[in-house]
């Protein structure tokens, strides 16, 4: 299974620590950093996934659990009444984010903030976040990466003007976080609170004709 490049420094440091610990102490203590290296490899995994292309569907941008589906007025990108699907990513979920729809990145915004637990209702408004707005011939959608109490860095691999395919990887959040998908009201939401979702595989919504 592929590992994103951001994981190699963590894995390498843990393995170096294991070698040093082995020579300075004993093999039993060295097992601890080895286990840590294995966890880092697991955390930074990026499974190969094939996303069926369908411009009427919106796929989950992240692995995790749906914390809620709410209606609100989005004044950041859509500027209209919208639905927001909030997904919580535990430290055991895949943390690579995937594009829910095909489209060009028309909007980007990084916001400095706090590091409240991702499941805290205030995290959406107060935590560090990175948002991208996608546009295609059928709609505009907003995807927001939100840092958590352990997630101290949001990684983004794309820039304005980049065209993303459905299911294409565009970034990740390091260690426990939250991802939000904001869609217009002409999208039928096909998920509910408590659902387990898989990035690039689980269908979260369908455009109403």
JSON list of C-alpha atoms in Angstrom, two decimals:
[
{"chain": "A", "resi": 1, "resn": "UNK", "atom": "CA", "xyz": [0.00, 0.00, 0.00]},
{"chain": "A", "resi": 2, "resn": "UNK", "atom": "CA", "xyz": [1.45, 3.42, -0.96]},
{"chain": "A", "resi": 3, "resn": "UNK", "atom": "CA", "xyz": [2.53, 5.83, 1.77]},
{"chain": "A", "resi": 4, "resn": "UNK", "atom": "CA", "xyz": [2.38, 9.60, 1.22]},
{"chain": "A", "resi": 5, "resn": "UNK", "atom": "CA", "xyz": [5.74, 11.37, 1.26]},
{"chain": "A", "resi": 6, "resn": "UNK", "atom": "CA", "xyz": [4.87, 13.32, 4.42]},
{"chain": "A", "resi": 7, "resn": "UNK", "atom": "CA", "xyz": [5.03, 10.05, 6.35]},
{"chain": "A", "resi": 8, "resn": "UNK", "atom": "CA", "xyz": [8.63, 9.12, 5.59]},
{"chain": "A", "resi": 9, "resn": "UNK", "atom": "CA", "xyz": [10.28, 11.57, 8.03]},
{"chain": "A", "resi": 10, "resn": "UNK", "atom": "CA", "xyz": [8.13, 10.19, 10.86]},
{"chain": "A", "resi": 11, "resn": "UNK", "atom": "CA", "xyz": [8.83, 6.57, 9.92]},
{"chain": "A", "resi": 12, "resn": "UNK", "atom": "CA", "xyz": [12.55, 7.21, 9.44]},
{"chain": "A", "resi": 13, "resn": "UNK", "atom": "CA", "xyz": [12.93, 9.06, 12.75]},
{"chain": "A", "resi": 14, "resn": "UNK", "atom": "CA", "xyz": [11.19, 6.24, 14.62]},
{"chain": "A", "resi": 15, "resn": "UNK", "atom": "CA", "xyz": [13.44, 3.61, 13.01]},
{"chain": "A", "resi": 16, "resn": "UNK", "atom": "CA", "xyz": [16.60, 5.62, 13.77]},
{"chain": "A", "resi": 17, "resn": "UNK", "atom": "CA", "xyz": [15.43, 5.92, 17.38]},
{"chain": "A", "resi": 18, "resn": "UNK", "atom": "CA", "xyz": [14.87, 2.16, 17.44]},
{"chain": "A", "resi": 19, "resn": "UNK", "atom": "CA", "xyz": [18.46, 1.49, 16.31]},
{"chain": "A", "resi": 20, "resn": "UNK", "atom": "CA", "xyz": [19.91, 3.94, 18.81]},
{"chain": "A", "resi": 21, "resn": "UNK", "atom": "CA", "xyz": [17.78, 2.49, 21.61]},
{"chain": "A", "resi": 22, "resn": "UNK", "atom": "CA", "xyz": [18.81, -1.05, 20.67]},
{"chain": "A", "resi": 23, "resn": "UNK", "atom": "CA", "xyz": [22.53, -0.27, 20.97]},
{"chain": "A", "resi": 24, "resn": "UNK", "atom": "CA", "xyz": [22.23, 1.89, 24.10]},
{"chain": "A", "resi": 25, "resn": "UNK", "atom": "CA", "xyz": [19.70, -0.23, 26.01]},
{"chain": "A", "resi": 26, "resn": "UNK", "atom": "CA", "xyz": [18.24, -3.53, 24.84]},
{"chain": "A", "resi": 27, "resn": "UNK", "atom": "CA", "xyz": [15.98, -5.02, 22.20]},
{"chain": "A", "resi": 28, "resn": "UNK", "atom": "CA", "xyz": [12.86, -4.93, 24.37]},
{"chain": "A", "resi": 29, "resn": "UNK", "atom": "CA", "xyz": [12.94, -1.16, 24.77]},
{"chain": "A", "resi": 30, "resn": "UNK", "atom": "CA", "xyz": [13.77, -0.78, 21.05]},
{"chain": "A", "resi": 31, "resn": "UNK", "atom": "CA", "xyz": [10.47, -2.48, 20.22]},
{"chain": "A", "resi": 32, "resn": "UNK", "atom": "CA", "xyz": [8.60, 0.68, 21.26]},
{"chain": "A", "resi": 33, "resn": "UNK", "atom": "CA", "xyz": [9.93, 2.96, 18.46]},
{"chain": "A", "resi": 34, "resn": "UNK", "atom": "CA", "xyz": [9.59, 0.05, 15.99]},
{"chain": "A", "resi": 35, "resn": "UNK", "atom": "CA", "xyz": [5.88, -0.18, 16.86]},
{"chain": "A", "resi": 36, "resn": "UNK", "atom": "CA", "xyz": [5.67, 3.59, 16.47]},
{"chain": "A", "resi": 37, "resn": "UNK", "atom": "CA", "xyz": [7.24, 3.36, 13.00]},
{"chain": "A", "resi": 38, "resn": "UNK", "atom": "CA", "xyz": [4.69, 0.72, 12.03]},
{"chain": "A", "resi": 39, "resn": "UNK", "atom": "CA", "xyz": [1.88, 3.00, 13.22]},
{"chain": "A", "resi": 40, "resn": "UNK", "atom": "CA", "xyz": [3.25, 5.94, 11.21]},
{"chain": "A", "resi": 41, "resn": "UNK", "atom": "CA", "xyz": [3.33, 3.73, 8.09]},
{"chain": "A", "resi": 42, "resn": "UNK", "atom": "CA", "xyz": [-0.28, 2.77, 8.83]},
{"chain": "A", "resi": 43, "resn": "UNK", "atom": "CA", "xyz": [-1.40, 6.35, 9.45]},
{"chain": "A", "resi": 44, "resn": "UNK", "atom": "CA", "xyz": [0.19, 7.80, 6.31]},
{"chain": "A", "resi": 45, "resn": "UNK", "atom": "CA", "xyz": [-1.16, 5.04, 4.07]},
{"chain": "A", "resi": 46, "resn": "UNK", "atom": "CA", "xyz": [-2.83, 6.02, 0.82]},
{"chain": "A", "resi": 47, "resn": "UNK", "atom": "CA", "xyz": [-4.88, 3.07, -0.46]},
{"chain": "A", "resi": 48, "resn": "UNK", "atom": "CA", "xyz": [-5.27, 2.66, -4.21]},
{"chain": "A", "resi": 49, "resn": "UNK", "atom": "CA", "xyz": [-8.94, 3.33, -4.93]},
{"chain": "A", "resi": 50, "resn": "UNK", "atom": "CA", "xyz": [-10.89, 3.55, -8.15]},
{"chain": "A", "resi": 51, "resn": "UNK", "atom": "CA", "xyz": [-13.72, 6.08, -8.02]},
{"chain": "A", "resi": 52, "resn": "UNK", "atom": "CA", "xyz": [-16.48, 5.48, -10.60]},
{"chain": "A", "resi": 53, "resn": "UNK", "atom": "CA", "xyz": [-16.87, 8.74, -12.50]},
{"chain": "A", "resi": 54, "resn": "UNK", "atom": "CA", "xyz": [-20.38, 10.21, -12.39]},
{"chain": "A", "resi": 55, "resn": "UNK", "atom": "CA", "xyz": [-20.96, 13.98, -12.49]},
{"chain": "A", "resi": 56, "resn": "UNK", "atom": "CA", "xyz": [-24.35, 13.57, -10.79]},
{"chain": "A", "resi": 57, "resn": "UNK", "atom": "CA", "xyz": [-22.79, 12.09, -7.64]},
{"chain": "A", "resi": 58, "resn": "UNK", "atom": "CA", "xyz": [-20.72, 13.50, -4.79]},
{"chain": "A", "resi": 59, "resn": "UNK", "atom": "CA", "xyz": [-18.31, 11.13, -3.06]},
{"chain": "A", "resi": 60, "resn": "UNK", "atom": "CA", "xyz": [-16.98, 11.40, 0.46]},
{"chain": "A", "resi": 61, "resn": "UNK", "atom": "CA", "xyz": [-13.81, 13.52, 0.61]},
{"chain": "A", "resi": 62, "resn": "UNK", "atom": "CA", "xyz": [-12.51, 11.55, 3.60]},
{"chain": "A", "resi": 63, "resn": "UNK", "atom": "CA", "xyz": [-12.65, 8.31, 5.58]},
{"chain": "A", "resi": 64, "resn": "UNK", "atom": "CA", "xyz": [-14.39, 8.55, 8.93]},
{"chain": "A", "resi": 65, "resn": "UNK", "atom": "CA", "xyz": [-17.74, 8.95, 10.67]},
{"chain": "A", "resi": 66, "resn": "UNK", "atom": "CA", "xyz": [-20.45, 11.45, 9.74]},
{"chain": "A", "resi": 67, "resn": "UNK", "atom": "CA", "xyz": [-20.85, 13.77, 12.73]},
{"chain": "A", "resi": 68, "resn": "UNK", "atom": "CA", "xyz": [-23.83, 15.58, 11.29]},
{"chain": "A", "resi": 69, "resn": "UNK", "atom": "CA", "xyz": [-25.72, 16.96, 8.31]},
{"chain": "A", "resi": 70, "resn": "UNK", "atom": "CA", "xyz": [-26.85, 20.56, 8.70]},
{"chain": "A", "resi": 71, "resn": "UNK", "atom": "CA", "xyz": [-28.56, 23.26, 6.66]},
{"chain": "A", "resi": 72, "resn": "UNK", "atom": "CA", "xyz": [-27.09, 26.77, 6.68]},
{"chain": "A", "resi": 73, "resn": "UNK", "atom": "CA", "xyz": [-26.28, 29.77, 4.51]},
{"chain": "A", "resi": 74, "resn": "UNK", "atom": "CA", "xyz": [-22.75, 29.49, 3.12]},
{"chain": "A", "resi": 75, "resn": "UNK", "atom": "CA", "xyz": [-21.22, 32.94, 2.83]},
{"chain": "A", "resi": 76, "resn": "UNK", "atom": "CA", "xyz": [-17.70, 31.70, 2.09]},
{"chain": "A", "resi": 77, "resn": "UNK", "atom": "CA", "xyz": [-17.96, 30.29, -1.43]},
{"chain": "A", "resi": 78, "resn": "UNK", "atom": "CA", "xyz": [-21.46, 29.20, -2.53]},
{"chain": "A", "resi": 79, "resn": "UNK", "atom": "CA", "xyz": [-23.24, 32.33, -1.21]},
{"chain": "A", "resi": 80, "resn": "UNK", "atom": "CA", "xyz": [-26.53, 30.48, -0.97]},
{"chain": "A", "resi": 81, "resn": "UNK", "atom": "CA", "xyz": [-28.47, 28.08, 1.24]},
{"chain": "A", "resi": 82, "resn": "UNK", "atom": "CA", "xyz": [-26.53, 24.84, 1.50]},
{"chain": "A", "resi": 83, "resn": "UNK", "atom": "CA", "xyz": [-26.05, 21.49, 3.20]},
{"chain": "A", "resi": 84, "resn": "UNK", "atom": "CA", "xyz": [-22.94, 20.73, 5.22]},
{"chain": "A", "resi": 85, "resn": "UNK", "atom": "CA", "xyz": [-21.76, 17.18, 5.87]},
{"chain": "A", "resi": 86, "resn": "UNK", "atom": "CA", "xyz": [-19.20, 16.97, 8.70]},
{"chain": "A", "resi": 87, "resn": "UNK", "atom": "CA", "xyz": [-16.88, 13.94, 8.86]},
{"chain": "A", "resi": 88, "resn": "UNK", "atom": "CA", "xyz": [-14.73, 13.07, 11.88]},
{"chain": "A", "resi": 89, "resn": "UNK", "atom": "CA", "xyz": [-11.43, 11.28, 11.19]},
{"chain": "A", "resi": 90, "resn": "UNK", "atom": "CA", "xyz": [-9.97, 9.29, 14.07]},
{"chain": "A", "resi": 91, "resn": "UNK", "atom": "CA", "xyz": [-6.24, 8.57, 14.32]},
{"chain": "A", "resi": 92, "resn": "UNK", "atom": "CA", "xyz": [-6.95, 5.15, 12.77]},
{"chain": "A", "resi": 93, "resn": "UNK", "atom": "CA", "xyz": [-8.66, 6.42, 9.62]},
{"chain": "A", "resi": 94, "resn": "UNK", "atom": "CA", "xyz": [-6.95, 7.12, 6.30]},
{"chain": "A", "resi": 95, "resn": "UNK", "atom": "CA", "xyz": [-6.19, 10.85, 6.42]},
{"chain": "A", "resi": 96, "resn": "UNK", "atom": "CA", "xyz": [-5.72, 11.55, 2.71]},
{"chain": "A", "resi": 97, "resn": "UNK", "atom": "CA", "xyz": [-8.47, 13.81, 1.34]},
{"chain": "A", "resi": 98, "resn": "UNK", "atom": "CA", "xyz": [-10.06, 13.16, -2.05]},
{"chain": "A", "resi": 99, "resn": "UNK", "atom": "CA", "xyz": [-12.04, 15.37, -4.38]},
{"chain": "A", "resi": 100, "resn": "UNK", "atom": "CA", "xyz": [-15.79, 14.67, -4.06]},
{"chain": "A", "resi": 101, "resn": "UNK", "atom": "CA", "xyz": [-16.45, 15.83, -7.61]},
{"chain": "A", "resi": 102, "resn": "UNK", "atom": "CA", "xyz": [-14.57, 16.68, -10.77]},
{"chain": "A", "resi": 103, "resn": "UNK", "atom": "CA", "xyz": [-13.92, 20.38, -11.19]},
{"chain": "A", "resi": 104, "resn": "UNK", "atom": "CA", "xyz": [-11.53, 23.30, -11.28]},
{"chain": "A", "resi": 105, "resn": "UNK", "atom": "CA", "xyz": [-10.30, 24.85, -8.04]},
{"chain": "A", "resi": 106, "resn": "UNK", "atom": "CA", "xyz": [-11.76, 28.35, -8.13]},
{"chain": "A", "resi": 107, "resn": "UNK", "atom": "CA", "xyz": [-11.27, 29.21, -4.46]},
{"chain": "A", "resi": 108, "resn": "UNK", "atom": "CA", "xyz": [-8.64, 28.58, -1.78]},
{"chain": "A", "resi": 109, "resn": "UNK", "atom": "CA", "xyz": [-8.40, 29.92, 1.74]},
{"chain": "A", "resi": 110, "resn": "UNK", "atom": "CA", "xyz": [-6.15, 29.05, 4.68]},
{"chain": "A", "resi": 111, "resn": "UNK", "atom": "CA", "xyz": [-7.28, 30.23, 8.11]},
{"chain": "A", "resi": 112, "resn": "UNK", "atom": "CA", "xyz": [-5.05, 30.22, 11.20]},
{"chain": "A", "resi": 113, "resn": "UNK", "atom": "CA", "xyz": [-6.85, 29.05, 14.33]},
{"chain": "A", "resi": 114, "resn": "UNK", "atom": "CA", "xyz": [-6.96, 26.94, 17.47]},
{"chain": "A", "resi": 115, "resn": "UNK", "atom": "CA", "xyz": [-6.60, 23.17, 17.90]},
{"chain": "A", "resi": 116, "resn": "UNK", "atom": "CA", "xyz": [-9.76, 22.11, 19.68]},
{"chain": "A", "resi": 117, "resn": "UNK", "atom": "CA", "xyz": [-10.73, 18.40, 19.50]},
{"chain": "A", "resi": 118, "resn": "UNK", "atom": "CA", "xyz": [-12.22, 17.73, 16.06]},
{"chain": "A", "resi": 119, "resn": "UNK", "atom": "CA", "xyz": [-15.47, 16.46, 17.61]},
{"chain": "A", "resi": 120, "resn": "UNK", "atom": "CA", "xyz": [-15.98, 19.76, 19.47]},
{"chain": "A", "resi": 121, "resn": "UNK", "atom": "CA", "xyz": [-18.80, 21.75, 17.87]},
{"chain": "A", "resi": 122, "resn": "UNK", "atom": "CA", "xyz": [-16.68, 24.93, 18.07]},
{"chain": "A", "resi": 123, "resn": "UNK", "atom": "CA", "xyz": [-13.85, 23.37, 16.05]},
{"chain": "A", "resi": 124, "resn": "UNK", "atom": "CA", "xyz": [-15.57, 24.22, 12.76]},
{"chain": "A", "resi": 125, "resn": "UNK", "atom": "CA", "xyz": [-15.35, 27.94, 13.52]},
{"chain": "A", "resi": 126, "resn": "UNK", "atom": "CA", "xyz": [-12.26, 28.27, 15.70]},
{"chain": "A", "resi": 127, "resn": "UNK", "atom": "CA", "xyz": [-9.71, 25.72, 14.46]},
{"chain": "A", "resi": 128, "resn": "UNK", "atom": "CA", "xyz": [-7.04, 26.00, 11.78]},
{"chain": "A", "resi": 129, "resn": "UNK", "atom": "CA", "xyz": [-8.63, 25.18, 8.42]},
{"chain": "A", "resi": 130, "resn": "UNK", "atom": "CA", "xyz": [-8.00, 25.03, 4.70]},
{"chain": "A", "resi": 131, "resn": "UNK", "atom": "CA", "xyz": [-10.85, 25.33, 2.21]},
{"chain": "A", "resi": 132, "resn": "UNK", "atom": "CA", "xyz": [-11.01, 24.72, -1.53]},
{"chain": "A", "resi": 133, "resn": "UNK", "atom": "CA", "xyz": [-13.94, 25.54, -3.79]},
{"chain": "A", "resi": 134, "resn": "UNK", "atom": "CA", "xyz": [-14.55, 23.37, -6.85]},
{"chain": "A", "resi": 135, "resn": "UNK", "atom": "CA", "xyz": [-16.63, 24.30, -9.89]},
{"chain": "A", "resi": 136, "resn": "UNK", "atom": "CA", "xyz": [-17.84, 22.26, -12.84]},
{"chain": "A", "resi": 137, "resn": "UNK", "atom": "CA", "xyz": [-20.64, 22.59, -15.38]},
{"chain": "A", "resi": 138, "resn": "UNK", "atom": "CA", "xyz": [-23.28, 21.37, -12.93]},
{"chain": "A", "resi": 139, "resn": "UNK", "atom": "CA", "xyz": [-22.41, 22.91, -9.55]},
{"chain": "A", "resi": 140, "resn": "UNK", "atom": "CA", "xyz": [-19.98, 24.39, -7.08]},
{"chain": "A", "resi": 141, "resn": "UNK", "atom": "CA", "xyz": [-18.89, 22.63, -3.88]},
{"chain": "A", "resi": 142, "resn": "UNK", "atom": "CA", "xyz": [-16.68, 23.58, -0.94]},
{"chain": "A", "resi": 143, "resn": "UNK", "atom": "CA", "xyz": [-14.40, 21.13, 0.91]},
{"chain": "A", "resi": 144, "resn": "UNK", "atom": "CA", "xyz": [-12.87, 22.19, 4.23]},
{"chain": "A", "resi": 145, "resn": "UNK", "atom": "CA", "xyz": [-9.99, 20.49, 6.07]},
{"chain": "A", "resi": 146, "resn": "UNK", "atom": "CA", "xyz": [-10.09, 21.27, 9.80]},
{"chain": "A", "resi": 147, "resn": "UNK", "atom": "CA", "xyz": [-7.22, 20.58, 12.20]},
{"chain": "A", "resi": 148, "resn": "UNK", "atom": "CA", "xyz": [-7.84, 18.88, 15.55]},
{"chain": "A", "resi": 149, "resn": "UNK", "atom": "CA", "xyz": [-6.18, 18.65, 18.95]},
{"chain": "A", "resi": 150, "resn": "UNK", "atom": "CA", "xyz": [-3.50, 16.32, 17.53]},
{"chain": "A", "resi": 151, "resn": "UNK", "atom": "CA", "xyz": [-3.60, 17.55, 13.94]},
{"chain": "A", "resi": 152, "resn": "UNK", "atom": "CA", "xyz": [-1.08, 20.36, 13.86]},
{"chain": "A", "resi": 153, "resn": "UNK", "atom": "CA", "xyz": [-0.61, 20.66, 10.14]},
{"chain": "A", "resi": 154, "resn": "UNK", "atom": "CA", "xyz": [-2.91, 20.68, 7.14]},
{"chain": "A", "resi": 155, "resn": "UNK", "atom": "CA", "xyz": [-1.19, 19.55, 3.95]},
{"chain": "A", "resi": 156, "resn": "UNK", "atom": "CA", "xyz": [-2.46, 20.66, 0.56]},
{"chain": "A", "resi": 157, "resn": "UNK", "atom": "CA", "xyz": [-0.96, 19.48, -2.73]},
{"chain": "A", "resi": 158, "resn": "UNK", "atom": "CA", "xyz": [-2.93, 21.66, -5.17]},
{"chain": "A", "resi": 159, "resn": "UNK", "atom": "CA", "xyz": [-3.29, 25.29, -6.20]},
{"chain": "A", "resi": 160, "resn": "UNK", "atom": "CA", "xyz": [-5.86, 27.60, -7.76]},
{"chain": "A", "resi": 161, "resn": "UNK", "atom": "CA", "xyz": [-6.72, 26.63, -11.32]},
{"chain": "A", "resi": 162, "resn": "UNK", "atom": "CA", "xyz": [-5.91, 22.96, -10.80]},
{"chain": "A", "resi": 163, "resn": "UNK", "atom": "CA", "xyz": [-8.51, 20.58, -12.29]},
{"chain": "A", "resi": 164, "resn": "UNK", "atom": "CA", "xyz": [-9.30, 17.67, -10.00]},
{"chain": "A", "resi": 165, "resn": "UNK", "atom": "CA", "xyz": [-10.86, 14.41, -11.09]},
{"chain": "A", "resi": 166, "resn": "UNK", "atom": "CA", "xyz": [-13.45, 12.70, -8.90]},
{"chain": "A", "resi": 167, "resn": "UNK", "atom": "CA", "xyz": [-11.65, 10.79, -6.17]},
{"chain": "A", "resi": 168, "resn": "UNK", "atom": "CA", "xyz": [-8.28, 12.44, -6.86]},
{"chain": "A", "resi": 169, "resn": "UNK", "atom": "CA", "xyz": [-6.10, 12.98, -3.78]},
{"chain": "A", "resi": 170, "resn": "UNK", "atom": "CA", "xyz": [-5.41, 16.64, -3.04]},
{"chain": "A", "resi": 171, "resn": "UNK", "atom": "CA", "xyz": [-4.18, 16.83, 0.57]},
{"chain": "A", "resi": 172, "resn": "UNK", "atom": "CA", "xyz": [-4.29, 15.42, 4.09]},
{"chain": "A", "resi": 173, "resn": "UNK", "atom": "CA", "xyz": [-4.47, 16.42, 7.75]},
{"chain": "A", "resi": 174, "resn": "UNK", "atom": "CA", "xyz": [-1.88, 15.02, 10.14]},
{"chain": "A", "resi": 175, "resn": "UNK", "atom": "CA", "xyz": [-3.34, 13.09, 13.10]},
{"chain": "A", "resi": 176, "resn": "UNK", "atom": "CA", "xyz": [-7.03, 13.21, 14.04]},
{"chain": "A", "resi": 177, "resn": "UNK", "atom": "CA", "xyz": [-9.13, 15.80, 12.27]},
{"chain": "A", "resi": 178, "resn": "UNK", "atom": "CA", "xyz": [-12.36, 16.79, 10.58]},
{"chain": "A", "resi": 179, "resn": "UNK", "atom": "CA", "xyz": [-13.42, 17.34, 6.97]},
{"chain": "A", "resi": 180, "resn": "UNK", "atom": "CA", "xyz": [-16.53, 19.19, 5.82]},
{"chain": "A", "resi": 181, "resn": "UNK", "atom": "CA", "xyz": [-18.35, 19.04, 2.48]},
{"chain": "A", "resi": 182, "resn": "UNK", "atom": "CA", "xyz": [-20.61, 21.99, 1.63]},
{"chain": "A", "resi": 183, "resn": "UNK", "atom": "CA", "xyz": [-23.04, 21.53, -1.28]},
{"chain": "A", "resi": 184, "resn": "UNK", "atom": "CA", "xyz": [-25.97, 23.50, -2.74]},
{"chain": "A", "resi": 185, "resn": "UNK", "atom": "CA", "xyz": [-29.58, 22.64, -1.87]},
{"chain": "A", "resi": 186, "resn": "UNK", "atom": "CA", "xyz": [-30.19, 20.98, -5.23]},
{"chain": "A", "resi": 187, "resn": "UNK", "atom": "CA", "xyz": [-28.12, 18.04, -3.95]},
{"chain": "A", "resi": 188, "resn": "UNK", "atom": "CA", "xyz": [-29.97, 15.17, -2.30]},
{"chain": "A", "resi": 189, "resn": "UNK", "atom": "CA", "xyz": [-28.00, 14.10, 0.78]},
{"chain": "A", "resi": 190, "resn": "UNK", "atom": "CA", "xyz": [-27.63, 10.32, 0.99]},
{"chain": "A", "resi": 191, "resn": "UNK", "atom": "CA", "xyz": [-25.91, 10.01, 4.38]},
{"chain": "A", "resi": 192, "resn": "UNK", "atom": "CA", "xyz": [-26.83, 10.63, 8.00]},
{"chain": "A", "resi": 193, "resn": "UNK", "atom": "CA", "xyz": [-25.17, 11.13, 11.36]},
{"chain": "A", "resi": 194, "resn": "UNK", "atom": "CA", "xyz": [-23.27, 8.04, 12.51]},
{"chain": "A", "resi": 195, "resn": "UNK", "atom": "CA", "xyz": [-22.62, 6.64, 9.02]},
{"chain": "A", "resi": 196, "resn": "UNK", "atom": "CA", "xyz": [-19.14, 5.26, 8.35]},
{"chain": "A", "resi": 197, "resn": "UNK", "atom": "CA", "xyz": [-17.79, 6.65, 5.08]},
{"chain": "A", "resi": 198, "resn": "UNK", "atom": "CA", "xyz": [-14.83, 5.92, 2.80]},
{"chain": "A", "resi": 199, "resn": "UNK", "atom": "CA", "xyz": [-13.11, 8.64, 0.78]},
{"chain": "A", "resi": 200, "resn": "UNK", "atom": "CA", "xyz": [-13.67, 8.33, -2.94]},
{"chain": "A", "resi": 201, "resn": "UNK", "atom": "CA", "xyz": [-16.02, 5.36, -2.47]},
{"chain": "A", "resi": 202, "resn": "UNK", "atom": "CA", "xyz": [-19.04, 6.32, -0.35]},
{"chain": "A", "resi": 203, "resn": "UNK", "atom": "CA", "xyz": [-21.69, 8.42, -2.12]},
{"chain": "A", "resi": 204, "resn": "UNK", "atom": "CA", "xyz": [-22.76, 11.36, 0.06]},
{"chain": "A", "resi": 205, "resn": "UNK", "atom": "CA", "xyz": [-25.09, 13.10, -2.35]},
{"chain": "A", "resi": 206, "resn": "UNK", "atom": "CA", "xyz": [-26.79, 13.13, -5.72]},
{"chain": "A", "resi": 207, "resn": "UNK", "atom": "CA", "xyz": [-27.70, 16.15, -7.84]},
{"chain": "A", "resi": 208, "resn": "UNK", "atom": "CA", "xyz": [-31.45, 16.49, -8.32]},
{"chain": "A", "resi": 209, "resn": "UNK", "atom": "CA", "xyz": [-32.37, 17.00, -11.98]}
]
